Coordinates of C-alpha atoms in Angstrom, one line a residue:
M1 CA -20.2 0.6 -0.4
S2 CA -21.6 2.8 -3.2
A3 CA -19.5 3.4 -6.2
F4 CA -19.8 7.1 -5.4
H5 CA -18.1 8.7 -2.3
G6 CA -20.4 11.2 -0.6
K7 CA -23.7 12.8 -1.6
L8 CA -25.0 15.4 -4.0
L9 CA -27.0 18.4 -2.8
L10 CA -29.6 19.8 -5.2
I11 CA -31.0 23.3 -4.5
D12 CA -33.8 23.8 -6.9
N13 CA -37.4 25.2 -6.7
N14 CA -38.6 23.6 -10.0
E15 CA -41.2 21.2 -8.6
E16 CA -41.8 19.3 -11.9
F17 CA -38.1 18.6 -12.3
L18 CA -37.7 17.5 -8.7
K19 CA -40.5 14.9 -9.3
V20 CA -38.7 13.6 -12.3
V21 CA -35.4 13.4 -10.4
Q22 CA -36.9 11.4 -7.5
K23 CA -38.3 8.8 -9.8
D24 CA -34.9 7.4 -10.7
G25 CA -34.6 5.1 -7.7
E26 CA -31.8 2.9 -9.0
L27 CA -29.5 5.9 -9.9
L28 CA -30.3 7.5 -6.6
Q29 CA -28.9 4.5 -4.8
T30 CA -25.6 4.9 -6.6
Y31 CA -25.5 8.7 -6.4
P32 CA -27.4 9.7 -3.2
L33 CA -29.2 13.0 -3.4
M34 CA -30.4 15.6 -0.9
I35 CA -32.9 18.2 -2.1
Q36 CA -33.6 21.7 -0.8
T37 CA -35.9 24.3 -2.5
S38 CA -34.5 27.4 -0.7
L39 CA -31.0 28.8 -1.4
A40 CA -30.6 29.9 2.3
Q41 CA -31.7 26.6 3.7
G42 CA -29.6 24.7 1.2
L43 CA -26.4 26.6 2.1
K44 CA -27.1 25.9 5.8
I45 CA -27.3 22.2 5.1
F46 CA -24.1 22.5 3.0
E47 CA -22.2 24.1 5.9
K48 CA -23.2 21.4 8.3
Q49 CA -22.5 18.5 6.0
K50 CA -19.8 19.7 3.5
N51 CA -17.5 16.8 4.4
V52 CA -20.0 14.3 2.9
I53 CA -21.4 16.5 0.1
R54 CA -19.5 15.6 -3.1
V55 CA -21.0 18.1 -5.4
L56 CA -23.4 21.0 -5.0
L57 CA -26.1 21.4 -7.7
V58 CA -27.8 24.8 -7.8
S59 CA -30.6 26.0 -10.0
S60 CA -30.0 29.5 -11.4
R61 CA -33.7 30.3 -10.5
V62 CA -33.0 30.2 -6.7
F63 CA -30.8 33.3 -7.0
K64 CA -32.5 36.7 -6.7
T65 CA -29.6 39.1 -7.0
Q66 CA -26.2 39.5 -8.5
L67 CA -24.7 39.7 -5.1
E68 CA -26.1 36.3 -4.1
V69 CA -24.5 34.7 -7.2
Q70 CA -21.1 36.4 -6.4
N71 CA -21.2 35.3 -2.7
F72 CA -22.1 31.8 -3.7
Q73 CA -19.2 31.5 -6.2
S74 CA -16.7 32.9 -3.7
Q75 CA -18.0 30.4 -1.0
M76 CA -17.6 27.5 -3.4
V77 CA -14.1 28.2 -4.6
N78 CA -12.8 25.0 -3.0
H79 CA -15.8 22.8 -3.5
P80 CA -17.2 21.3 -6.7
Y81 CA -20.5 22.8 -7.9
L82 CA -22.7 22.8 -11.0
F83 CA -25.3 25.4 -12.0
I84 CA -28.6 24.1 -13.5
S85 CA -30.4 26.3 -16.0
H86 CA -34.1 25.3 -16.7
R87 CA -36.1 26.4 -19.7
G88 CA -36.9 30.1 -19.9
H89 CA -35.0 33.4 -19.7
H90 CA -33.4 34.3 -16.4
P91 CA -32.1 37.9 -15.8
L92 CA -29.0 36.7 -14.0
Q93 CA -28.1 34.1 -16.6
P94 CA -24.9 35.9 -18.0
L95 CA -23.4 35.6 -14.5
F96 CA -23.3 31.8 -14.6
N97 CA -20.1 30.2 -15.9
S98 CA -20.9 28.2 -19.0
D99 CA -18.2 25.7 -17.9
R100 CA -20.2 25.0 -14.8
T101 CA -23.7 25.1 -16.2
L102 CA -26.0 22.3 -17.3
T103 CA -28.7 23.6 -19.6
E104 CA -32.2 22.2 -19.4
P105 CA -31.6 18.7 -18.0
K106 CA -34.5 16.3 -18.4
S107 CA -33.5 13.6 -15.9
Y108 CA -31.2 12.8 -13.0
K109 CA -29.2 10.7 -15.4
E110 CA -28.3 13.8 -17.4
I111 CA -27.1 15.5 -14.2
I112 CA -24.9 12.6 -13.2
K113 CA -23.4 12.5 -16.7
S114 CA -22.5 16.2 -16.5
V115 CA -21.1 15.8 -13.0
I116 CA -18.8 13.0 -14.2
E117 CA -17.7 14.9 -17.3
L118 CA -17.4 18.4 -16.0
I119 CA -16.2 17.8 -12.4
L120 CA -15.1 14.3 -11.4
K121 CA -12.9 13.9 -14.5
R122 CA -11.3 17.3 -14.2
P123 CA -8.6 17.0 -11.6
D124 CA -7.2 20.2 -10.2
W125 CA -3.9 19.2 -8.6
K126 CA -2.7 22.8 -8.4
N127 CA -5.1 23.4 -5.6
F128 CA -4.4 20.0 -4.1
E129 CA -2.8 21.3 -0.9
V130 CA -5.6 23.7 -0.3
S131 CA -8.6 21.4 -0.5
H132 CA -7.6 17.8 -1.4
D133 CA -10.7 16.4 0.4
E134 CA -13.1 18.2 -2.0
K135 CA -11.1 18.0 -5.2
F136 CA -10.4 14.3 -5.6
V137 CA -10.9 12.3 -8.8
E138 CA -12.5 8.9 -8.6
L139 CA -10.4 6.3 -10.4
K140 CA -11.4 2.8 -11.6
L141 CA -8.4 0.6 -10.9
K142 CA -7.6 -3.1 -10.7
E143 CA -7.6 -4.0 -7.0
E144 CA -5.0 -6.8 -7.6
E145 CA -2.5 -4.2 -8.6
F146 CA -2.6 -2.3 -5.3
I147 CA -1.7 -3.2 -1.7
G148 CA -3.1 -1.6 1.4
I149 CA -1.1 -0.3 4.3
G150 CA -2.6 0.3 7.7
I151 CA -2.9 4.1 8.0
D152 CA -1.3 4.0 11.4
Q153 CA 1.6 1.9 10.1
F154 CA 2.2 4.1 7.0
M155 CA 5.7 5.7 7.0
L156 CA 5.5 9.4 6.7
L157 CA 8.1 11.6 5.1
P158 CA 8.4 15.4 4.5
Q159 CA 8.0 14.8 0.8
S160 CA 6.2 11.8 -0.6
P161 CA 8.2 9.5 -2.9
F162 CA 5.0 7.7 -3.8
N163 CA 1.5 8.1 -5.3
V164 CA -0.9 7.4 -2.4
F165 CA -4.5 6.3 -2.8
I166 CA -7.6 5.9 -0.6
K167 CA -10.1 3.1 -1.5
I168 CA -13.7 4.1 -1.5
G169 CA -15.3 0.9 -2.9
K170 CA -14.6 -2.2 -5.0
G171 CA -12.2 -1.1 -7.7
N172 CA -12.7 2.6 -6.8
F173 CA -9.8 4.7 -5.5
I174 CA -9.0 8.3 -4.8
K175 CA -5.5 9.6 -5.4
V176 CA -4.8 11.8 -2.4
I177 CA -1.1 12.3 -2.6
N178 CA 1.1 12.7 -5.7
A179 CA 4.7 11.6 -5.7
G180 CA 6.7 14.7 -4.9
D181 CA 3.9 16.3 -2.7
K182 CA 4.8 17.8 0.6
G183 CA 2.7 17.8 3.8
E184 CA 2.0 14.1 3.6
E185 CA 1.5 13.9 7.4
E186 CA -1.4 16.5 7.3
V187 CA -3.1 14.6 4.5
I188 CA -2.9 11.2 6.2
D189 CA -4.0 12.7 9.6
R190 CA -7.1 14.2 7.9
Y191 CA -8.1 10.9 6.5
R192 CA -7.4 9.1 9.7
Q193 CA -9.7 11.4 11.5
K194 CA -12.4 10.6 8.9
G195 CA -12.1 6.9 9.9
I196 CA -10.1 5.7 6.9
G197 CA -8.1 2.6 8.0
E198 CA -5.8 2.0 5.0
V199 CA -3.9 3.8 2.3
F200 CA -2.9 2.1 -0.9
L201 CA 0.2 1.9 -3.1
S202 CA 0.6 0.2 -6.4
L203 CA 2.4 -3.1 -6.3
E204 CA 5.5 -1.6 -7.9
E205 CA 5.7 1.3 -5.5
H206 CA 4.9 -0.9 -2.5
G207 CA 8.0 -2.9 -3.2
K208 CA 10.0 0.3 -3.3
Y209 CA 8.2 1.4 -0.1
L210 CA 9.3 -1.7 1.8
T211 CA 12.9 -1.2 0.6
L212 CA 12.8 2.4 1.8
C213 CA 11.4 1.4 5.1
E214 CA 14.2 -1.0 5.7
K215 CA 16.9 1.3 4.6
L216 CA 15.7 4.3 6.7
S217 CA 15.2 2.1 9.7
W218 CA 18.7 0.6 9.6
K219 CA 20.2 3.9 8.9
T220 CA 18.3 5.7 11.7
I221 CA 19.0 3.1 14.3
R222 CA 22.7 3.0 13.5
S223 CA 23.1 6.8 13.4
Q224 CA 23.4 8.8 16.6
E225 CA 22.5 11.9 14.7
A226 CA 19.0 10.6 13.8
P227 CA 17.4 8.9 16.7
K228 CA 14.6 6.5 15.7
E229 CA 12.0 8.7 17.5
K230 CA 12.4 11.1 14.6
L231 CA 11.4 8.5 12.0
K232 CA 7.7 8.2 11.8
T233 CA 7.4 4.6 10.9
F234 CA 5.1 2.1 12.7
F235 CA 5.3 -1.0 10.5
R236 CA 5.4 -4.3 12.3
L237 CA 7.9 -7.0 11.1
G238 CA 6.0 -9.0 8.5
N239 CA 3.0 -6.8 8.3
E240 CA 3.5 -5.5 4.8
V241 CA 5.2 -8.8 3.6
S242 CA 2.0 -10.6 4.6
R243 CA -0.1 -8.3 2.5
T244 CA 2.2 -8.7 -0.5
M245 CA 2.2 -12.4 -0.3
A246 CA -1.6 -12.5 0.0
K247 CA -1.6 -10.6 -3.4
L248 CA 0.5 -13.4 -4.8
G249 CA -2.2 -15.9 -4.0
I250 CA -0.8 -17.4 -0.9
V251 CA -3.7 -18.5 1.2
Q252 CA -4.5 -17.0 4.6
E253 CA -4.0 -20.2 6.5
N254 CA -0.4 -20.3 5.3
L255 CA 0.1 -16.6 6.1
D256 CA -1.3 -17.1 9.6
F257 CA 1.1 -20.0 10.2
A258 CA 4.0 -17.9 8.9
Q259 CA 3.3 -15.0 11.2
T260 CA 3.0 -17.3 14.2
F261 CA 6.1 -19.2 13.1
M262 CA 8.1 -16.0 12.8
D263 CA 6.8 -14.5 16.1
Q264 CA 7.8 -17.7 18.0
S265 CA 11.2 -17.7 16.3
I266 CA 11.8 -14.1 17.3
N267 CA 10.8 -14.8 20.9
M268 CA 13.3 -17.7 21.0
I269 CA 16.2 -15.8 19.6
K270 CA 15.6 -12.8 21.8
N271 CA 16.0 -15.0 24.9
L272 CA 19.5 -16.1 23.9
K273 CA 22.4 -14.8 26.0
L274 CA 24.7 -13.1 23.6
R275 CA 28.0 -11.4 24.0
D276 CA 29.2 -10.7 20.4
G277 CA 28.4 -7.1 19.6
N278 CA 27.6 -7.6 16.0
L279 CA 25.3 -10.5 16.6
K280 CA 23.6 -8.8 19.5
N281 CA 23.0 -5.6 17.5
F282 CA 21.7 -7.6 14.6
I283 CA 19.1 -9.4 16.7
D284 CA 18.2 -6.2 18.5
D285 CA 17.5 -4.7 15.0
L286 CA 15.5 -7.6 13.6
Q287 CA 12.2 -5.8 13.8
N288 CA 13.4 -3.3 11.3
S289 CA 14.4 -5.7 8.5
E290 CA 11.6 -6.4 6.0
H291 CA 14.0 -8.6 4.1
T292 CA 14.4 -10.9 7.2
A293 CA 10.6 -10.8 7.6
A294 CA 10.0 -12.0 4.0
V295 CA 12.6 -14.7 4.2
S296 CA 11.2 -15.9 7.6
F297 CA 7.7 -15.8 6.3
L298 CA 8.3 -17.9 3.3
A299 CA 10.7 -20.2 5.1
G300 CA 8.0 -21.0 7.6
I301 CA 5.4 -21.8 5.0
L302 CA 7.8 -24.0 3.0
A303 CA 9.0 -25.8 6.1
N304 CA 5.3 -26.6 6.9
K305 CA 4.7 -27.7 3.3
L306 CA 7.8 -30.0 3.4
G307 CA 6.6 -31.7 6.5
F308 CA 8.7 -30.1 9.2
D309 CA 6.4 -30.6 12.2
S310 CA 8.6 -31.2 15.2
A311 CA 9.2 -28.3 17.5
K312 CA 12.9 -28.7 17.1
S313 CA 12.9 -28.7 13.3
I314 CA 10.7 -25.7 13.2
K315 CA 13.0 -24.0 15.7
L316 CA 16.0 -24.7 13.5
V317 CA 14.3 -23.2 10.4
G318 CA 13.1 -20.2 12.2
M319 CA 16.5 -19.5 13.8
S320 CA 18.3 -20.0 10.5
A321 CA 15.9 -17.7 8.7
L322 CA 16.3 -14.9 11.2
V323 CA 20.1 -14.9 11.3
H324 CA 21.0 -15.9 7.7
D325 CA 22.3 -12.5 6.9
V326 CA 24.2 -11.7 10.1
G327 CA 27.5 -11.9 8.2
L328 CA 26.3 -9.2 5.7
Y329 CA 25.2 -7.0 8.6
A330 CA 28.6 -7.5 10.4
L331 CA 30.5 -6.5 7.3
D332 CA 28.3 -3.6 6.4
P333 CA 25.0 -2.8 8.3
L334 CA 23.7 -0.7 5.4
A335 CA 24.6 -3.1 2.6
D336 CA 21.7 -4.0 0.2
E337 CA 22.1 -7.6 -0.8
K338 CA 20.0 -7.2 -4.0
K339 CA 22.3 -4.5 -5.3
L340 CA 25.6 -6.2 -4.4
A341 CA 27.5 -7.9 -7.3
P342 CA 27.6 -11.7 -6.8
D343 CA 31.4 -11.6 -7.0
S344 CA 31.8 -8.7 -4.6
E345 CA 33.9 -9.3 -1.5
I346 CA 31.0 -8.8 0.9
M347 CA 28.8 -11.3 -1.0
L348 CA 31.5 -13.8 -1.2
K349 CA 32.4 -13.6 2.5
H350 CA 29.2 -12.9 4.3
A351 CA 27.8 -16.4 4.5
S352 CA 30.9 -18.0 5.9
Y353 CA 31.6 -15.0 8.1
G354 CA 28.1 -15.1 9.5
S355 CA 28.4 -18.8 10.2
E356 CA 31.6 -18.2 12.1
I357 CA 30.0 -15.4 14.2
L358 CA 27.2 -17.8 15.2
R359 CA 29.6 -20.7 15.9
K360 CA 31.6 -18.5 18.3
S361 CA 28.5 -17.5 20.2
G362 CA 27.8 -21.2 21.1
Q363 CA 24.1 -20.4 21.3
F364 CA 22.9 -22.3 18.2
E365 CA 22.6 -25.8 16.8
D366 CA 25.3 -27.0 14.4
V367 CA 22.7 -27.2 11.6
V368 CA 22.1 -23.4 11.9
Y369 CA 25.9 -22.7 11.4
L370 CA 25.8 -25.0 8.3
T371 CA 22.6 -23.5 7.0
V372 CA 23.9 -19.9 7.2
E373 CA 27.1 -21.0 5.5
Q374 CA 25.2 -22.7 2.7
H375 CA 22.2 -20.5 2.1
H376 CA 23.6 -19.1 -1.2
L377 CA 24.5 -22.5 -2.6
R378 CA 22.2 -24.3 -5.1
R379 CA 21.7 -28.0 -5.5
R380 CA 20.9 -27.8 -9.3
G381 CA 22.6 -25.5 -11.8
G382 CA 24.7 -22.5 -11.0
E383 CA 28.4 -22.2 -10.3
S384 CA 28.1 -23.8 -6.9
S385 CA 26.4 -27.0 -8.0
E386 CA 29.6 -29.2 -7.8
R387 CA 30.1 -28.1 -4.2
S388 CA 26.6 -28.5 -3.0
G389 CA 26.0 -32.3 -3.2
N390 CA 25.5 -32.4 0.5
L391 CA 23.5 -29.2 0.7
N392 CA 21.4 -29.0 3.9
I393 CA 17.6 -29.0 3.1
I394 CA 17.1 -26.1 5.6
A395 CA 19.8 -24.2 3.7
E396 CA 17.7 -24.7 0.6
I397 CA 14.5 -23.5 2.3
I398 CA 16.3 -20.4 3.5
G399 CA 18.1 -20.0 0.1
V400 CA 14.9 -20.1 -2.0
A401 CA 13.1 -17.8 0.4
D402 CA 16.1 -15.4 0.2
A403 CA 16.2 -15.5 -3.6
F404 CA 12.4 -15.1 -3.8
Q405 CA 12.5 -12.0 -1.7
N406 CA 15.4 -10.4 -3.6
S407 CA 13.9 -11.3 -7.0
I408 CA 10.2 -10.9 -6.5
L409 CA 9.3 -8.8 -3.5
A410 CA 12.1 -6.2 -3.4
G411 CA 11.7 -3.3 -5.7
G412 CA 8.1 -4.0 -6.7
F413 CA 6.2 -7.0 -7.7
D414 CA 5.9 -7.8 -11.4
P415 CA 4.1 -11.0 -12.7
N416 CA 6.8 -11.3 -15.4
K417 CA 9.5 -11.5 -12.8
L418 CA 7.5 -14.2 -11.0
D419 CA 7.2 -16.2 -14.2
Q420 CA 10.9 -15.9 -14.9
F421 CA 11.8 -16.9 -11.3
C422 CA 9.6 -20.1 -11.4
A423 CA 10.9 -21.0 -14.9
I424 CA 14.6 -20.4 -14.3
D425 CA 15.8 -19.5 -10.8
L426 CA 13.6 -22.1 -9.0
K427 CA 15.1 -24.9 -11.2
R428 CA 18.4 -24.4 -9.3
F429 CA 16.9 -25.9 -6.1
S430 CA 16.0 -29.5 -5.4
H431 CA 12.8 -31.0 -6.8
P432 CA 11.0 -31.2 -3.4
V433 CA 11.8 -27.5 -2.7
E434 CA 10.7 -26.5 -6.2
K435 CA 7.5 -28.4 -5.9
A436 CA 6.7 -27.0 -2.4
L437 CA 7.1 -23.4 -3.5
L438 CA 5.0 -23.9 -6.7
Q439 CA 2.2 -25.4 -4.5
V440 CA 2.4 -22.5 -2.1
L441 CA 2.0 -20.1 -5.0
N442 CA -0.9 -22.2 -6.3
R443 CA 1.0 -22.9 -9.6
G444 CA 0.8 -26.6 -9.4
S445 CA 3.6 -29.1 -10.1
S446 CA 2.5 -31.2 -13.0
K447 CA 5.9 -31.0 -14.7
L448 CA 7.7 -32.4 -11.6

């Protein structure tokens, strides 16, 4: 795609200048140009194609009366335009706004330079609600610092908590929503109708977005006052987690395996015959927990990397990943594990409480009960080391995935956080688990 979104329309009857403009073939590829020599015909073209015309360029010479100038200016109040003044006196010259006038351009390059300086770099967010399509600012941003969300999966709120971008080319973005803007639904609908497939958030805000999705979904489903039909969220379990992990450098083959692994685990667990109310509700709500998705994703990848290849062993990892926080849910459905103090009553109790809930159900293997009970223990370092000599390897897989999600993915990705996690937190797990995660992250394992 071109680095420039849309086209320019030039209305000019200066034949010599038009010949000069049309010689600049390379620049015309980057900034496509349509040309009309008549004001009336040019405005007809504009009305038909205004959605794809980025800026209107109009020579002062095509205006014959003061009324034509005034009508043009009122018609263009919500669309970028630039007057062009060629050499020689023009009786209507005083009517043209000097801010919007380019005097005696000698090439198409000069026009583009003025368009960039006078229009594209002059955001007018005060009129954003009125005409955001025509008043965007093209931004050069690092693609690796942004994550796309399917436009049909994007959660809509009455007032946007986030800055939302549209991608229009490699490294080129348009900021279409400011944090604090209202009317997010109308903006997104307009771009959906234009065929845009994704919106983009920064890595930091994407983490906050996932956290908000999870909190709102849990709260909505648990509240009779706010039925989930009122919450406009369409995200699929694991959809955004997969995108985030791809940004971390995890290869697509591993992500595909993780998605299949998690889908199969969900199908297995949904077919269990359950009586316990808390356990049943927890499993019914699984599709709304991005934390569970992240843990299940990474657990699946690590299990594969560590050589878990039998159907039964994969089943045990998948089941354990999906239910590892059932005790937390039973104690407080809205609790946020990342914000709970390590010595809080809920944190201290939820692993053993969850294990007991599963044990009473009689629907799981013994290793699942053990895994859930041990998923916060660490084999190396930490206060629990003396108690974890017999730590189950699956508990380590779930534990490292759980810690990774809480430390790295929740609240916004930061490379410094990842470095710290690999240098400190990861050392609390066994060497095979540490090595496997470093390999998954493409960080090597030469020190192991």
